[in-house]
Short mmCIF file of C-alpha atoms and ligand atoms in Angstrom, two decimals:
data_model
loop_
_atom_site.label_atom_id
_atom_site.label_comp_id
_atom_site.label_asym_id
_atom_site.label_seq_id
_atom_site.Cartn_x
_atom_site.Cartn_y
_atom_site.Cartn_z
CA MET A 137 -87.51 115.25 8.91
CA SER A 138 -86.84 118.52 10.67
CA GLU A 139 -89.05 121.48 9.94
CA THR A 140 -88.39 123.67 6.92
CA ARG A 141 -86.98 127.06 7.88
CA VAL A 142 -86.40 129.76 5.31
CA ARG A 143 -85.59 133.39 5.65
CA PHE A 144 -85.76 136.66 3.79
CA ALA A 145 -82.54 138.51 4.56
CA PRO A 146 -82.58 141.95 2.97
CA SER A 147 -80.10 144.74 3.58
CA PRO A 148 -82.40 147.72 4.13
CA THR A 149 -81.63 150.80 2.07
CA GLY A 150 -84.94 152.64 2.29
CA LYS A 151 -86.22 151.13 -0.94
CA VAL A 152 -87.29 147.58 -1.63
CA HIS A 153 -86.51 146.37 -5.15
CA ILE A 154 -89.07 144.12 -6.82
CA GLY A 155 -86.40 141.47 -7.38
CA ASN A 156 -85.81 141.30 -3.65
CA ILE A 157 -89.45 141.22 -2.73
CA ARG A 158 -90.04 138.46 -5.26
CA ALA A 159 -87.42 136.44 -3.37
CA ALA A 160 -89.40 137.16 -0.21
CA ILE A 161 -92.61 135.99 -1.91
CA TYR A 162 -91.01 132.74 -3.01
CA ASN A 163 -89.58 132.14 0.47
CA TRP A 164 -92.94 132.88 2.05
CA LEU A 165 -94.85 130.58 -0.32
CA PHE A 166 -92.32 127.80 0.14
CA ALA A 167 -92.64 128.05 3.92
CA ARG A 168 -96.44 128.19 3.85
CA HIS A 169 -96.63 125.34 1.31
CA THR A 170 -94.39 123.07 3.38
CA GLY A 171 -95.83 124.11 6.73
CA GLY A 172 -92.44 125.45 7.73
CA LYS A 173 -91.26 128.76 9.12
CA PHE A 174 -90.64 132.00 7.26
CA LEU A 175 -88.14 134.18 9.09
CA LEU A 176 -87.23 137.79 8.59
CA ARG A 177 -83.60 138.70 9.06
CA VAL A 178 -82.58 142.29 8.69
CA GLU A 179 -78.98 142.46 7.49
CA ASP A 180 -78.42 145.87 8.98
CA THR A 181 -74.65 145.93 9.25
CA ASP A 182 -74.28 148.84 6.85
CA LEU A 183 -75.08 151.42 9.49
CA GLU A 184 -75.22 154.33 7.08
CA ARG A 185 -77.88 152.79 4.88
CA SER A 186 -79.73 150.64 7.41
CA THR A 187 -81.31 153.50 9.31
CA PRO A 188 -84.40 152.99 11.47
CA GLU A 189 -86.39 154.67 8.68
CA ALA A 190 -85.04 152.24 6.08
CA ILE A 191 -85.96 149.29 8.31
CA ALA A 192 -89.44 150.76 8.83
CA VAL A 193 -89.90 151.01 5.04
CA LEU A 194 -88.97 147.36 4.69
CA ILE A 195 -91.38 146.20 7.41
CA GLU A 196 -94.16 148.35 5.95
CA CYS A 197 -93.60 146.77 2.51
CA MET A 198 -93.81 143.28 3.96
CA LYS A 199 -97.03 144.10 5.78
CA TRP A 200 -98.56 145.78 2.75
CA LEU A 201 -97.97 142.64 0.69
CA GLY A 202 -99.24 140.36 3.43
CA LEU A 203 -95.86 138.68 3.91
CA ASP A 204 -96.21 137.77 7.56
CA TRP A 205 -93.18 136.24 9.21
CA ASP A 206 -92.74 133.79 12.05
CA GLU A 207 -90.76 134.43 15.22
CA GLU A 208 -89.07 137.70 16.14
CA VAL A 209 -87.33 139.82 13.55
CA PHE A 210 -83.64 138.86 13.64
CA TYR A 211 -81.24 141.82 13.43
CA GLN A 212 -77.80 140.95 12.14
CA THR A 213 -76.11 143.69 14.19
CA LYS A 214 -77.35 141.99 17.36
CA ASN A 215 -75.42 138.82 16.50
CA VAL A 216 -71.93 140.30 16.09
CA LYS A 217 -70.67 138.54 19.20
CA ARG A 218 -71.54 135.16 17.65
CA HIS A 219 -69.98 136.17 14.32
CA MET A 220 -66.72 136.90 16.13
CA GLU A 221 -66.87 133.69 18.18
CA CYS A 222 -67.08 131.76 14.93
CA VAL A 223 -64.17 133.75 13.51
CA GLU A 224 -62.15 132.73 16.59
CA GLN A 225 -63.12 129.11 15.96
CA LEU A 226 -61.93 129.40 12.35
CA LEU A 227 -58.67 131.02 13.46
CA ALA A 228 -58.12 128.24 15.99
CA SER A 229 -58.73 125.50 13.43
CA GLY A 230 -56.51 127.16 10.85
CA ARG A 231 -59.35 127.91 8.41
CA ALA A 232 -58.80 131.62 8.94
CA TYR A 233 -55.71 133.74 9.33
CA LYS A 234 -54.82 137.36 9.87
CA MET A 235 -53.09 139.40 7.27
CA GLU A 236 -51.82 142.93 6.95
CA LYS A 237 -53.53 144.84 4.20
CA THR A 238 -53.06 148.30 2.82
CA SER A 239 -56.32 149.90 1.87
CA ARG A 240 -56.79 152.23 -1.10
CA ASP A 241 -56.35 155.31 1.05
CA GLY A 242 -52.90 154.05 2.07
CA LYS A 243 -53.79 152.97 5.62
CA THR A 244 -52.42 149.65 6.81
CA GLY A 245 -54.53 147.34 8.97
CA VAL A 246 -55.01 143.72 9.86
CA VAL A 247 -57.89 141.82 8.32
CA THR A 248 -59.00 138.25 8.89
CA MET A 249 -59.07 136.04 5.82
CA PHE A 250 -60.91 132.79 5.19
CA ARG A 251 -58.71 130.06 3.81
CA MET A 252 -60.13 128.27 0.78
CA PRO A 253 -59.07 124.71 0.04
CA LYS A 254 -56.45 124.57 -2.71
CA GLU A 255 -57.87 121.50 -4.39
CA GLY A 256 -61.13 119.67 -4.93
CA VAL A 257 -64.48 120.78 -6.25
CA ILE A 258 -67.18 122.65 -4.40
CA GLU A 259 -70.59 121.50 -5.57
CA PHE A 260 -74.24 121.70 -4.70
CA ASP A 261 -77.57 120.76 -6.21
CA ASP A 262 -79.49 123.94 -6.67
CA ILE A 263 -83.25 123.37 -6.54
CA VAL A 264 -83.76 125.77 -9.44
CA LYS A 265 -80.51 125.69 -11.40
CA GLY A 266 -79.55 122.08 -10.95
CA HIS A 267 -76.05 120.84 -10.28
CA MET A 268 -73.48 123.58 -9.70
CA ALA A 269 -69.74 123.03 -9.34
CA LYS A 270 -66.58 125.06 -9.15
CA LYS A 271 -62.95 124.20 -8.57
CA ALA A 272 -61.89 125.35 -5.12
CA GLU A 273 -58.58 126.59 -6.49
CA ASP A 274 -60.48 129.10 -8.63
CA ILE A 275 -61.73 130.91 -5.55
CA GLN A 276 -59.24 133.02 -3.68
CA ASP A 277 -59.10 133.43 0.06
CA PHE A 278 -61.39 136.26 1.07
CA ALA A 279 -61.75 138.66 3.98
CA ILE A 280 -64.26 137.93 6.73
CA VAL A 281 -63.30 140.63 9.26
CA ARG A 282 -62.34 144.20 8.37
CA SER A 283 -59.35 145.94 9.88
CA ASP A 284 -61.73 147.86 12.16
CA GLY A 285 -62.80 144.53 13.65
CA SER A 286 -66.26 144.38 12.05
CA PRO A 287 -67.45 141.11 10.48
CA ILE A 288 -67.98 141.04 6.72
CA PHE A 289 -71.14 139.84 4.94
CA HIS A 290 -69.86 136.31 4.23
CA ILE A 291 -69.29 135.36 7.85
CA ALA A 292 -72.28 137.25 9.24
CA ASN A 293 -74.65 135.76 6.66
CA VAL A 294 -73.49 132.19 7.25
CA VAL A 295 -73.38 132.39 11.04
CA ASP A 296 -76.87 133.89 11.14
CA ASP A 297 -78.13 131.10 8.89
CA ILE A 298 -76.62 128.58 11.27
CA ASP A 299 -78.10 130.31 14.32
CA GLN A 300 -81.52 130.64 12.71
CA ARG A 301 -81.33 126.94 11.69
CA VAL A 302 -82.13 127.83 8.10
CA THR A 303 -82.73 124.72 5.98
CA HIS A 304 -83.24 126.33 2.55
CA ILE A 305 -81.67 129.49 1.18
CA ILE A 306 -83.79 131.03 -1.56
CA ARG A 307 -82.18 134.15 -2.96
CA GLY A 308 -81.19 135.96 -6.15
CA ASP A 309 -78.67 134.32 -8.43
CA ASP A 310 -76.35 137.28 -8.00
CA HIS A 311 -75.30 135.30 -4.91
CA VAL A 312 -74.26 132.11 -6.71
CA GLU A 313 -70.55 132.96 -6.49
CA ASN A 314 -70.94 133.69 -2.78
CA THR A 315 -72.58 130.33 -2.28
CA PHE A 316 -69.39 128.46 -3.21
CA LYS A 317 -67.60 130.43 -0.50
CA HIS A 318 -70.40 130.08 2.01
CA ILE A 319 -70.57 126.30 1.65
CA GLU A 320 -66.93 126.16 2.72
CA ILE A 321 -67.64 128.33 5.76
CA PHE A 322 -70.56 126.12 6.83
CA ARG A 323 -68.30 123.07 6.56
CA ALA A 324 -65.40 124.72 8.34
CA LEU A 325 -67.75 125.55 11.22
CA GLY A 326 -69.04 121.98 11.31
CA ALA A 327 -72.57 123.05 10.39
CA PRO A 328 -74.92 121.33 7.94
CA VAL A 329 -75.04 123.03 4.55
CA PRO A 330 -78.57 124.23 3.70
CA ARG A 331 -80.23 123.52 0.36
CA TYR A 332 -80.01 126.36 -2.12
CA ALA A 333 -82.44 127.77 -4.67
CA HIS A 334 -81.08 130.64 -6.74
CA LEU A 335 -83.66 132.75 -8.51
CA SER A 336 -82.94 134.26 -11.88
CA MET A 337 -82.94 138.01 -12.21
CA ILE A 338 -85.85 140.08 -13.36
CA VAL A 339 -84.80 141.62 -16.68
CA ASN A 340 -86.08 144.42 -18.91
CA GLN A 341 -87.31 144.03 -22.50
CA GLN A 342 -83.68 144.09 -23.70
CA GLY A 343 -82.79 141.25 -21.36
CA LYS A 344 -80.69 143.45 -19.05
CA PRO A 345 -81.23 143.46 -15.25
CA TYR A 346 -84.39 145.45 -14.51
CA SER A 347 -83.42 148.70 -12.83
CA LYS A 348 -84.92 152.02 -11.92
CA ARG A 349 -83.97 153.30 -15.37
CA ASP A 350 -86.61 150.94 -16.77
CA GLY A 351 -89.45 152.46 -14.74
CA ALA A 352 -90.84 151.79 -11.30
CA ALA A 353 -88.49 149.29 -9.68
CA PHE A 354 -89.29 149.61 -5.99
CA VAL A 355 -92.32 148.34 -4.14
CA GLY A 356 -93.13 151.81 -2.78
CA GLU A 357 -93.35 153.23 -6.29
CA PHE A 358 -95.87 150.62 -7.39
CA ARG A 359 -97.88 151.35 -4.28
CA GLU A 360 -97.87 155.07 -5.03
CA GLU A 361 -98.87 154.44 -8.62
CA GLY A 362 -101.99 152.72 -7.38
CA TYR A 363 -101.23 149.03 -7.71
CA LEU A 364 -103.06 146.78 -5.28
CA PRO A 365 -100.78 144.63 -3.14
CA GLU A 366 -102.59 141.45 -4.23
CA ALA A 367 -101.99 142.31 -7.90
CA LEU A 368 -98.29 143.06 -7.42
CA PHE A 369 -97.88 139.87 -5.36
CA ASN A 370 -99.64 137.75 -8.00
CA TYR A 371 -97.71 139.35 -10.85
CA LEU A 372 -94.31 138.91 -9.19
CA LEU A 373 -95.13 135.29 -8.42
CA LEU A 374 -95.77 134.69 -12.12
CA LEU A 375 -92.42 136.25 -13.01
CA GLY A 376 -90.59 132.96 -12.84
CA TRP A 377 -93.25 130.45 -11.88
CA ASN A 378 -96.68 129.29 -13.03
CA PRO A 379 -99.07 126.62 -11.87
CA GLY A 380 -98.49 124.54 -15.01
CA ASP A 381 -101.78 125.46 -16.62
CA GLU A 382 -103.47 128.58 -17.97
CA ARG A 383 -104.43 130.01 -14.59
CA GLU A 384 -102.89 133.38 -13.86
CA VAL A 385 -105.06 135.14 -11.30
CA LEU A 386 -104.72 133.03 -8.17
CA ALA A 387 -106.09 133.44 -4.69
CA ARG A 388 -103.50 133.40 -1.93
CA ASP A 389 -104.47 129.94 -0.66
CA GLU A 390 -104.32 128.55 -4.21
CA MET A 391 -100.81 129.95 -4.53
CA VAL A 392 -99.79 128.33 -1.26
CA GLY A 393 -101.28 125.03 -2.36
CA LEU A 394 -99.70 125.02 -5.80
CA PHE A 395 -96.28 126.59 -5.29
CA GLU A 396 -93.34 124.32 -6.04
CA LEU A 397 -89.80 125.63 -5.74
CA SER A 398 -88.57 122.97 -8.17
CA LYS A 399 -90.86 124.42 -10.84
CA VAL A 400 -89.33 127.90 -10.68
CA HIS A 401 -88.04 128.85 -14.11
CA VAL A 402 -84.33 128.83 -14.75
CA THR A 403 -84.43 131.54 -17.38
CA ALA A 404 -84.56 135.22 -16.48
CA ALA A 405 -88.03 136.69 -16.18
CA LYS A 406 -88.93 139.66 -18.39
CA PHE A 407 -90.75 142.43 -16.63
CA ASP A 408 -93.95 143.25 -18.50
CA LEU A 409 -95.67 146.40 -17.28
CA LYS A 410 -98.72 145.85 -19.49
CA LYS A 411 -99.34 142.52 -17.87
CA LEU A 412 -99.00 143.98 -14.39
CA GLN A 413 -101.51 146.69 -15.33
CA TRP A 414 -103.89 144.05 -16.61
CA MET A 415 -103.43 142.09 -13.40
CA ASN A 416 -104.25 145.18 -11.38
CA GLY A 417 -107.49 145.62 -13.31
CA GLU A 418 -108.36 141.98 -12.62
CA TYR A 419 -107.94 142.55 -8.88
CA ILE A 420 -109.97 145.75 -9.01
CA LYS A 421 -112.79 143.75 -10.58
CA LYS A 422 -112.64 141.42 -7.60
CA ILE A 423 -113.21 144.16 -5.03
CA PRO A 424 -116.63 143.55 -3.44
CA ALA A 425 -119.24 145.85 -4.98
CA ALA A 426 -120.15 147.50 -1.66
CA GLU A 427 -116.50 148.33 -1.04
CA PHE A 428 -116.11 149.82 -4.48
CA VAL A 429 -119.24 151.95 -3.95
CA SER A 430 -117.71 153.32 -0.74
CA GLU A 431 -114.53 154.14 -2.62
CA VAL A 432 -116.49 155.99 -5.29
CA LYS A 433 -118.44 157.91 -2.63
CA ALA A 434 -115.25 158.82 -0.82
CA CYS A 435 -113.77 160.14 -4.07
CA ALA A 436 -116.96 162.11 -4.72
CA ALA A 437 -116.73 163.67 -1.26
CA GLY A 438 -113.21 164.79 -2.09
CA ILE A 439 -114.43 166.52 -5.23
CA ALA A 440 -117.76 168.15 -4.41
CA SER A 441 -119.12 169.57 -1.20
CA PRO A 442 -121.84 168.94 -0.68
CA VAL A 443 -121.98 165.83 -2.83
CA PRO A 444 -125.17 165.94 -4.93
CA GLY A 445 -127.84 163.80 -3.34
CA HIS A 446 -128.48 160.46 -5.01
CA ASP A 447 -130.04 157.25 -3.83
CA ASP A 448 -128.15 154.02 -3.24
CA ALA A 449 -129.27 152.60 -6.59
CA TRP A 450 -127.66 155.54 -8.38
CA TRP A 451 -124.33 155.08 -6.58
CA SER A 452 -124.38 151.33 -7.19
CA TYR A 453 -125.11 151.87 -10.85
CA LEU A 454 -122.26 154.37 -11.21
CA ALA A 455 -119.84 152.10 -9.34
CA SER A 456 -120.86 149.07 -11.39
CA GLN A 457 -120.10 150.98 -14.58
CA LEU A 458 -116.74 152.26 -13.34
CA GLN A 459 -115.38 149.14 -11.67
CA PRO A 460 -114.71 146.98 -14.75
CA ARG A 461 -112.98 149.92 -16.46
CA THR A 462 -110.76 150.94 -13.58
CA LYS A 463 -107.08 150.12 -14.04
CA PHE A 464 -105.89 152.06 -11.01
CA MET A 465 -107.76 153.11 -7.91
CA LYS A 466 -106.12 156.50 -8.17
CA ASP A 467 -107.94 157.09 -11.46
CA ILE A 468 -111.34 156.97 -9.78
CA PRO A 469 -111.55 160.67 -8.85
CA GLN A 470 -111.05 161.82 -12.44
CA MET A 471 -113.58 159.25 -13.61
CA VAL A 472 -116.12 160.33 -11.00
CA ARG A 473 -115.68 164.07 -11.31
CA CYS A 474 -118.13 164.81 -14.13
CA PHE A 475 -120.86 162.89 -12.28
CA VAL A 476 -120.72 165.03 -9.17
CA ALA A 477 -119.40 168.42 -10.31
CA ASP A 478 -120.01 170.79 -13.19
CA ASP A 479 -116.44 172.06 -13.31
CA TYR A 480 -114.93 169.01 -14.95
CA PRO A 481 -111.85 169.69 -17.08
CA PHE A 482 -112.00 169.44 -20.86
CA ASP A 483 -109.35 167.43 -22.64
CA GLU A 484 -108.08 169.82 -25.31
CA LYS A 485 -107.34 167.17 -27.87
CA ALA A 486 -110.76 165.59 -27.48
CA VAL A 487 -112.42 169.00 -27.78
CA GLU A 488 -110.54 169.80 -30.95
CA LYS A 489 -111.21 166.44 -32.51
CA ARG A 490 -114.85 166.02 -31.52
CA LEU A 491 -116.28 169.50 -31.07
CA GLY A 492 -114.13 171.62 -33.38
CA LYS A 493 -115.50 170.45 -36.72
CA PRO A 494 -118.13 172.31 -38.72
CA GLY A 495 -121.66 171.05 -38.19
CA VAL A 496 -121.11 169.71 -34.67
CA LYS A 497 -122.87 172.67 -33.09
CA GLU A 498 -126.03 172.00 -35.08
CA LEU A 499 -125.77 168.28 -34.41
CA LEU A 500 -125.54 168.85 -30.66
CA LEU A 501 -128.41 171.33 -30.54
CA ASP A 502 -130.53 168.94 -32.57
CA ILE A 503 -129.81 165.93 -30.36
CA ALA A 504 -130.48 167.97 -27.22
CA GLU A 505 -133.86 168.83 -28.65
CA ARG A 506 -134.63 165.19 -29.42
CA PHE A 507 -133.39 163.98 -26.03
CA SER A 508 -135.56 166.55 -24.31
CA LYS A 509 -138.58 164.72 -25.73
CA ALA A 510 -137.47 161.27 -24.56
CA ALA A 511 -140.33 159.71 -22.67
CA GLU A 512 -138.05 157.87 -20.31
CA TRP A 513 -134.56 158.97 -19.20
CA LYS A 514 -132.96 155.54 -19.40
CA ALA A 515 -129.93 154.34 -21.36
CA PRO A 516 -131.83 152.12 -23.84
CA ALA A 517 -134.36 154.85 -24.65
CA LEU A 518 -131.60 157.41 -25.27
CA GLU A 519 -129.68 154.95 -27.37
CA ALA A 520 -132.81 154.33 -29.45
CA VAL A 521 -132.99 158.05 -30.23
CA VAL A 522 -129.46 158.11 -31.64
CA LYS A 523 -129.87 154.81 -33.39
CA GLU A 524 -132.85 156.05 -35.28
CA LEU A 525 -131.00 159.21 -36.32
CA SER A 526 -127.96 157.30 -37.53
CA GLN A 527 -130.04 155.07 -39.78
CA GLY A 528 -127.67 152.16 -39.43
CA ASN A 529 -124.57 154.17 -40.41
CA GLY A 530 -122.96 153.98 -36.99
CA MET A 531 -123.58 156.19 -33.97
CA GLY A 532 -120.02 157.55 -33.79
CA PRO A 533 -120.79 161.03 -35.17
CA TRP A 534 -123.21 161.58 -32.24
CA VAL A 535 -121.63 159.51 -29.49
CA HIS A 536 -118.18 161.15 -29.53
CA PRO A 537 -119.20 164.81 -29.44
CA ILE A 538 -121.90 164.15 -26.83
CA ARG A 539 -119.40 162.34 -24.62
CA VAL A 540 -116.89 165.18 -24.78
CA ALA A 541 -119.63 167.72 -24.18
CA VAL A 542 -120.99 166.09 -21.02
CA SER A 543 -117.77 164.68 -19.53
CA GLY A 544 -114.90 166.64 -21.06
CA ARG A 545 -113.14 163.42 -22.03
CA GLY A 546 -112.84 161.13 -25.00
CA GLU A 547 -113.26 157.95 -23.00
CA GLY A 548 -115.20 156.62 -20.06
CA ILE A 549 -118.15 154.41 -19.31
CA GLY A 550 -120.79 153.66 -21.95
CA LEU A 551 -122.26 156.93 -23.18
CA PHE A 552 -125.93 156.16 -22.64
CA GLU A 553 -125.33 154.84 -19.13
CA MET A 554 -123.42 158.05 -18.53
CA LEU A 555 -126.35 160.17 -19.69
CA GLU A 556 -128.79 158.19 -17.58
CA LEU A 557 -126.61 158.78 -14.54
CA LEU A 558 -126.24 162.49 -15.28
CA GLY A 559 -129.98 162.93 -15.61
CA ARG A 560 -132.04 164.86 -18.10
CA GLU A 561 -131.45 168.40 -16.91
CA THR A 562 -127.67 168.14 -16.55
CA THR A 563 -127.26 166.32 -19.84
CA LEU A 564 -129.26 168.84 -21.82
CA SER A 565 -127.64 171.89 -20.27
CA ARG A 566 -124.15 170.49 -20.81
CA ILE A 567 -124.79 169.59 -24.44
CA ARG A 568 -126.24 173.03 -25.11
CA ARG A 569 -123.47 174.79 -23.22
CA ALA A 570 -120.80 172.97 -25.24
CA ALA A 571 -122.62 173.68 -28.50
CA GLU A 572 -122.74 177.42 -27.75
CA THR A 573 -119.29 177.87 -26.24
CA MET A 574 -116.97 175.21 -27.67
CA CYS A 575 -118.14 174.57 -31.23
CA GLN A 576 -117.59 176.57 -34.41
N1 LIG B 1160 -78.49 140.85 2.47
C1 LIG B 1160 -78.23 140.03 1.34
C2 LIG B 1160 -78.96 140.59 0.14
O1 LIG B 1160 -79.92 141.31 0.31
C3 LIG B 1160 -78.66 138.63 1.71
C4 LIG B 1160 -78.71 137.64 0.66
C5 LIG B 1160 -79.19 136.29 1.18
O2 LIG B 1160 -78.41 135.52 1.70
O3 LIG B 1160 -80.40 136.04 1.06
O4 LIG B 1160 -78.57 140.40 -0.99
#
C-alpha cells in the first residue's frame, strides 16, 4: 500500500481557532501513528487576510504545540498555474463551462462553472461518520473561477490535494457539503478520491458551535492565559477521542501509539474549561522539580531586588509546596511574592472576613507570643502550638487570620509550611503588624 499522506490546510487569518488546531492534532497523530506524512498547506488565497504576519502566527502556533510537519510548507498561491491547467482540462472535457454572471454590485463578468451530474448518487464512507450519500441532482453547478480569473476554493483545494498526493482528508464537518462537490472534481480530473474523516464541531455548554463569545477560542489566547502547550494538546485530543479506558493524561508517544481515527466520536464535543484547567494543573505537576525551582527563582527575581538570600533547600521546599497547587504558570509571581517581599498586597475581602472581627487582634498578639517561644521553627512544631490552643475544636479561628496577616491572601500553601518558610522574625513581625494596623 502507498504511504499515508495527510495535510492540515488552514486559511490563515491571524488567529488559530481551537477547532482548526484540533483537526491539525488529529491529522498529525494519524500520520505519526501510521508512519505516514503530515503536510502543512497554507491556503493563502485570501490575500487580505493571509498576510505574512497571519502566516507567521499559524507557524508559531504549530511549533508551540509541537506539531512538526514533513516536507516543505505548501503555499496555495504558488500553485495557481496548476489550478488553471486543471480548469482548462475540465473545460476541454465539458465538465466545466463559462457563464456570464452579474455580481451584486451590478458588474457583469464571466465565471467558470463546474458541471455537476444530473443523476446518480454521490457517496463516500467517512471514517468517522460512516456512509454518506447525496443525490447529485440536489447539488447545483458551482463556480470554480471568479470573473477576475482567480481560482475558487473548491478547485484550488482539490488540485492541491491531488498534487500533494493526499490519501486522507481529515477536516471539520463544516466541509461535508463541499466533499460531495470535491469528489466529483477528483473524478472529473481522473484522480483517485482520498478517504475522508469529518470531525464534529466543538460546541459550547448549550450545544452551539464554540466561538469567541464563549471565552478563549484561539490558540494564542490560551497561550497568553498560561496554558502549557502539552495540556492544551492533550485536552483537545480528548475532545472527540479517548483511548477506550480511564486514561486521560497521556504522554505524546502514548497518544501516537493509541490514536485511531475510526474511534473518533461522531457526536459534537462539548468544550469544558474546568477540565482544561485541571489538565493544565496535571501538566504543571509533571514539570521536573529543578525546572520548577528555576521558574520560582526567576519570578522572585522579578519581584524583589535583591532577592533575599536562601539556600537551595529553602527554594526547593518553597517550590515543592507551590507546584501541586499551581493551575497556571502565570500565577506563580503572586504566589511567590509574600515569600520574598514585605510589600505584598492584602486582599480586601479576606482582610474584612478574617481580621475585621472583634477579638482577632488579641488572638494574633497571643499567638505571636506563643510562637516566639517555639523551640524549633518547623511546621510540625508550629502546628502543635495551635493544636494545643484549639483543644480539638478546629484550628480555623487561628489559621485563617494568621494566613491573611502573613500573606495578605485567603488561600495558598499549607499555613505552617508557609510560616516555616517565612522564618521566625518575619512571621512574628507580620502577625504583630497586622494586629496593630488592620484589626479592630
Ligand atoms: N482552508 C480550508 C479551511 O480551513 C481547508 C479545509 C480542508 O480541506 O481541510 O477550512
